[in-house]
CSV table of C-alpha atoms and ligand atoms in Angstrom, one decimal:
chain,number,residue,atom,x,y,z
U,1,MET,CA,122.8,77.5,117.0
U,2,ASN,CA,122.6,77.3,113.2
U,3,ILE,CA,124.9,79.4,111.1
U,4,ASP,CA,124.1,80.3,107.5
U,5,THR,CA,126.8,81.0,104.9
U,6,ALA,CA,126.2,82.2,101.3
U,7,ARG,CA,125.8,78.6,100.1
U,8,ALA,CA,125.4,76.4,103.1
U,9,ARG,CA,123.7,75.9,106.4
U,10,LEU,CA,125.7,74.8,109.4
U,11,ARG,CA,123.7,73.0,112.1
U,12,PRO,CA,125.0,71.3,115.3
U,13,VAL,CA,125.7,67.6,114.7
U,14,SER,CA,123.4,65.0,116.4
U,15,PHE,CA,122.7,61.3,116.4
U,16,VAL,CA,120.5,61.7,113.3
U,17,ASP,CA,123.8,62.3,111.4
U,18,VAL,CA,125.5,59.0,112.3
U,19,ASP,CA,124.8,57.2,108.9
U,20,GLU,CA,126.1,60.2,106.9
U,21,LEU,CA,129.2,60.5,109.2
U,22,VAL,CA,129.9,56.8,108.7
U,23,HIS,CA,129.4,57.1,105.0
U,24,LEU,CA,131.8,60.2,104.8
U,25,ASP,CA,134.5,58.4,106.7
U,26,SER,CA,134.1,55.3,104.5
U,27,ASP,CA,135.6,57.1,101.5
U,28,PRO,CA,139.4,56.2,101.5
U,29,GLU,CA,140.2,59.4,99.6
U,30,VAL,CA,138.4,61.6,102.2
U,31,MET,CA,140.4,59.7,104.9
U,32,ARG,CA,143.7,59.6,103.1
U,33,PHE,CA,145.4,62.3,105.2
U,34,VAL,CA,143.3,61.6,108.4
U,35,SER,CA,143.8,57.9,108.9
U,36,GLY,CA,145.8,56.7,105.9
U,37,GLY,CA,142.5,55.8,104.2
U,38,ALA,CA,141.0,53.6,107.0
U,39,PRO,CA,137.3,54.2,107.7
U,40,THR,CA,136.1,55.2,111.2
U,41,PRO,CA,134.1,52.4,112.8
U,42,ARG,CA,130.4,53.2,113.4
U,43,ALA,CA,130.9,52.5,117.1
U,44,VAL,CA,133.5,55.2,117.4
U,45,ILE,CA,131.1,57.7,115.7
U,46,GLU,CA,128.2,56.6,117.9
U,47,ASP,CA,130.0,56.3,121.2
U,48,TRP,CA,132.7,59.0,120.9
U,49,VAL,CA,132.4,61.5,118.0
U,50,VAL,CA,128.8,62.6,118.4
U,51,PRO,CA,128.7,62.4,122.2
U,52,ARG,CA,131.9,64.5,122.5
U,53,ALA,CA,130.5,67.1,120.1
U,54,GLU,CA,127.3,67.3,122.1
U,55,THR,CA,129.2,67.7,125.3
U,56,GLU,CA,131.4,70.4,123.7
U,57,ARG,CA,128.3,72.2,122.6
U,58,ARG,CA,126.7,72.1,126.1
U,59,MET,CA,129.8,73.1,128.0
U,60,TYR,CA,131.5,75.6,125.7
U,61,GLY,CA,129.2,76.4,122.8
U,62,THR,CA,131.7,74.7,120.5
U,63,GLY,CA,131.5,71.3,118.8
U,64,THR,CA,130.8,70.0,115.3
U,65,TRP,CA,128.4,71.6,112.8
U,66,VAL,CA,127.0,69.6,109.9
U,67,LEU,CA,127.3,71.4,106.6
U,68,CYS,CA,124.0,71.1,104.6
U,69,ASP,CA,122.7,72.2,101.3
U,70,PRO,CA,120.2,74.8,102.3
U,71,ALA,CA,117.8,73.8,99.5
U,72,THR,CA,117.8,70.0,99.9
U,73,THR,CA,119.2,69.7,103.4
U,74,ALA,CA,121.6,67.2,101.9
U,75,PHE,CA,124.7,66.4,104.1
U,76,LEU,CA,127.8,67.8,102.6
U,77,GLY,CA,130.3,67.3,105.4
U,78,TRP,CA,131.2,69.0,108.7
U,79,VAL,CA,133.3,71.7,110.4
U,80,SER,CA,134.2,71.8,114.0
U,81,LEU,CA,135.6,74.0,116.8
U,82,ARG,CA,137.2,72.0,119.6
U,83,THR,CA,138.4,73.0,123.0
U,84,PRO,CA,141.9,71.5,123.4
U,85,ARG,CA,141.8,69.4,126.6
U,86,HIS,CA,145.2,70.2,128.1
U,87,SER,CA,145.6,73.8,126.9
U,88,THR,CA,145.7,76.7,129.3
U,89,ARG,CA,145.2,79.2,126.5
U,90,ALA,CA,142.0,80.7,125.3
U,91,GLU,CA,142.2,78.8,122.0
U,92,LEU,CA,140.1,76.5,119.7
U,93,GLU,CA,141.0,73.9,117.2
U,94,LEU,CA,139.4,74.2,113.8
U,95,SER,CA,138.8,71.0,111.6
U,96,TYR,CA,136.8,70.2,108.5
U,97,ARG,CA,135.9,67.2,106.4
U,98,LEU,CA,133.7,67.3,103.3
U,99,ARG,CA,132.2,64.8,100.8
U,100,ARG,CA,134.5,64.3,97.9
U,101,THR,CA,131.6,65.2,95.5
U,102,VAL,CA,131.7,68.8,96.7
U,103,TRP,CA,135.4,69.4,96.9
U,104,GLY,CA,137.0,72.3,94.9
U,105,ARG,CA,134.0,74.7,95.1
U,106,GLY,CA,135.3,76.8,98.0
U,107,LEU,CA,132.8,75.3,100.5
U,108,ALA,CA,135.4,74.3,103.1
U,109,THR,CA,136.8,77.8,103.1
U,110,GLU,CA,133.4,79.3,103.3
U,111,ALA,CA,132.3,77.1,106.2
U,112,ALA,CA,135.6,77.5,108.1
U,113,PHE,CA,135.4,81.2,107.6
U,114,ALA,CA,132.0,81.2,109.3
U,115,MET,CA,133.5,79.0,112.2
U,116,ILE,CA,136.3,81.5,112.8
U,117,ALA,CA,133.9,84.4,112.7
U,118,PHE,CA,131.7,82.6,115.2
U,119,ALA,CA,134.8,81.8,117.4
U,120,PHE,CA,136.0,85.4,117.6
U,121,ASP,CA,132.5,87.1,117.6
U,122,HIS,CA,130.7,84.8,120.1
U,123,LEU,CA,133.3,82.9,122.1
U,124,SER,CA,136.1,84.3,124.3
U,125,THR,CA,138.9,82.8,122.2
U,126,ASP,CA,142.1,84.5,121.4
U,127,ARG,CA,143.5,82.0,118.9
U,128,VAL,CA,142.1,79.5,116.4
U,129,PHE,CA,144.5,76.9,115.1
U,130,ALA,CA,144.3,74.0,112.7
U,131,GLY,CA,146.6,71.1,112.0
U,132,THR,CA,147.1,68.5,109.3
U,133,VAL,CA,149.8,66.3,107.8
U,134,ALA,CA,152.2,68.4,105.8
U,135,ARG,CA,151.3,66.6,102.6
U,136,ASN,CA,147.7,67.7,102.8
U,137,ALA,CA,147.9,70.5,100.2
U,138,PRO,CA,144.2,71.2,99.9
U,139,SER,CA,143.7,71.6,103.6
U,140,ARG,CA,146.8,73.8,103.9
U,141,ARG,CA,145.4,75.9,101.0
U,142,VAL,CA,142.1,76.3,102.9
U,143,MET,CA,144.1,77.5,106.0
U,144,GLU,CA,146.0,80.0,103.9
U,145,LYS,CA,142.9,81.3,102.2
U,146,LEU,CA,141.4,81.9,105.7
U,147,GLY,CA,144.4,84.1,106.5
U,148,MET,CA,146.0,81.6,108.9
U,149,THR,CA,149.7,81.5,109.1
U,150,LEU,CA,152.1,78.6,109.7
U,151,SER,CA,152.8,78.4,113.5
U,152,ALA,CA,154.4,75.0,113.9
U,153,ILE,CA,156.0,72.1,112.0
U,154,HIS,CA,156.4,68.7,113.5
U,155,LEU,CA,158.8,66.8,111.4
U,156,CYS,CA,158.3,63.0,111.2
U,157,ASP,CA,161.3,61.7,113.2
U,158,ASP,CA,160.7,58.0,112.8
U,159,ALA,CA,164.1,56.5,112.0
U,160,ALA,CA,162.5,53.9,109.8
U,161,ASP,CA,161.2,56.7,107.5
U,162,SER,CA,164.5,57.6,105.9
U,163,ALA,CA,164.5,60.3,103.2
U,164,GLU,CA,165.1,57.6,100.6
U,165,LEU,CA,162.1,55.6,101.8
U,166,LEU,CA,159.8,58.7,101.9
U,167,ALA,CA,160.9,59.6,98.3
U,168,ILE,CA,159.5,56.2,97.2
U,169,HIS,CA,156.5,56.2,99.6
U,170,PRO,CA,155.6,59.8,100.2
U,171,ASP,CA,152.4,58.7,101.9
U,172,ARG,CA,154.5,57.5,104.8
U,173,ASP,CA,155.6,61.0,105.7
U,174,ARG,CA,153.7,61.8,108.9
U,175,SER,CA,155.2,65.3,109.4
U,176,GLU,CA,152.5,67.7,110.6
U,177,VAL,CA,151.9,71.4,110.3
U,178,GLU,CA,149.8,73.8,112.4
U,179,TYR,CA,148.4,77.1,111.2
U,180,GLU,CA,146.9,79.8,113.4
U,181,ILE,CA,144.9,83.0,113.4
U,182,LEU,CA,144.9,85.4,116.3
U,183,ARG,CA,142.1,87.6,117.3
U,184,ALA,CA,144.0,90.7,116.3
U,185,ASP,CA,144.9,89.2,112.9
U,186,TRP,CA,141.2,88.3,112.4
U,187,GLN,CA,140.0,91.8,113.2
U,188,GLU,CA,142.5,93.3,110.8
U,189,ARG,CA,141.7,90.9,108.0
U,190,SER,CA,138.0,91.2,108.5
U,191,LEU,CA,138.2,94.9,107.9
U,192,ARG,CA,140.1,94.3,104.7
U,193,TRP,CA,137.7,91.6,103.6
U,194,SER,CA,134.6,93.7,104.3
U,195,SER,CA,136.0,96.6,102.3
U,196,ALA,CA,137.2,94.3,99.4
U,197,GLY,CA,134.0,92.2,99.5
U,198,ASP,CA,135.6,88.8,99.2
U,199,LEU,CA,138.1,86.4,100.8
U,200,SER,CA,141.0,87.1,98.5
U,201,ALA,CA,142.1,90.4,99.9
G,301,COA,C1,140.5,69.7,102.8
G,301,COA,C2,139.0,69.8,102.3
G,301,COA,C3,138.1,70.1,103.5
G,301,COA,C4,139.0,71.0,101.3
G,301,COA,O1,137.6,71.1,100.9
G,301,COA,P1,137.2,72.0,99.6
G,301,COA,O2,135.8,72.4,99.8
G,301,COA,O3,137.7,71.3,98.4
G,301,COA,O4,138.2,73.3,99.9
G,301,COA,P2,138.1,74.7,99.1
G,301,COA,O5,137.5,74.5,97.7
G,301,COA,O6,137.6,75.7,100.0
G,301,COA,O7,139.7,75.0,98.8
G,301,COA,C5,140.6,74.0,98.4
G,301,COA,C6,141.8,74.6,97.8
G,301,COA,O8,142.9,73.6,97.7
G,301,COA,C7,143.4,73.6,96.4
G,301,COA,N1,143.8,72.3,96.1
G,301,COA,C8,143.1,71.2,95.9
G,301,COA,N2,143.9,70.2,95.6
G,301,COA,C9,145.2,70.6,95.7
G,301,COA,C10,146.5,70.1,95.6
G,301,COA,N3,146.7,68.8,95.3
G,301,COA,N4,147.6,70.9,95.7
G,301,COA,C11,147.4,72.2,96.0
G,301,COA,N5,146.2,72.8,96.2
G,301,COA,C12,145.1,72.0,96.0
G,301,COA,C13,142.2,74.1,95.6
G,301,COA,O9,142.6,74.5,94.3
G,301,COA,C14,141.6,75.2,96.5
G,301,COA,O10,142.4,76.4,96.4
G,301,COA,P3,142.1,77.6,95.4
G,301,COA,O11,140.7,78.1,95.8
G,301,COA,O12,143.2,78.6,95.6
G,301,COA,O13,142.0,77.1,94.0
G,301,COA,C15,138.6,68.5,101.6
G,301,COA,O14,139.6,68.2,100.6
G,301,COA,C16,138.5,67.3,102.5
G,301,COA,O15,137.4,67.1,103.1
G,301,COA,N6,139.5,66.5,102.6
G,301,COA,C17,139.5,65.3,103.5
G,301,COA,C18,139.5,65.6,105.0
G,301,COA,C19,140.7,66.5,105.3
G,301,COA,O16,141.8,66.3,104.8
G,301,COA,N7,140.5,67.4,106.3
G,301,COA,C20,141.5,68.4,106.7
G,301,COA,C21,142.4,68.1,107.8
G,301,COA,S1,142.5,66.7,108.7
């Protein structure tokens, strides 16, 4: 199922997107908070990333959507809703990754907003959550703009990463944060957003 936002089209990912996905994950700045900058091997995308998304789509109606420019169909990145494997809750994990050339225009927030709306309007989920490393300020800002609230902090407890070392090499801090939005919060915020006409209410 395609989903249209004000400035983008979201369509389910498929094998035709492999080259663009490889290219996206080859940008060290895009991968900085994901893998420390390391690219994702093409084989991982071909053998695991795309097949898993297609399985998710078939089994649960979730998966990964490619974010495209509606006029040119150009690949801009992706957003995803994933069913956590070992969870007994009705919950979905939200993720997003965009090309660096389109950062800072509100596109991740716009696309993630559409994903959350899809999750609560079309799937029987009670909770959408998203995680990232604590240092990923842009991603955390997206979560906050979506009305998500901080639900967990996992501090980096590696003894080798002392406070002094992390002060010199902040990129070594692997502490993680998780944000969530519950169905009731979403319904309440949606009402406020629809009456205010934007995402800043
Ligand atoms: C995270 C990501 C998807 C955001 O995409 P985007 O389209 O630029 O996001 P938006 O424009 O909707 O919002 C970004 C917000 O972060 C803010 N921001 C950007 N850099 C920031 C920084 N260093 N410190 C604090 N805030 C920052 C922006 O100002 C904006 O907030 P604002 O609207 O209040 O001004 C993009 O940076 C990305 O693809 N990163 C690599 C992959 C990644 O980290 N994915 C997430 C988790 S694994």
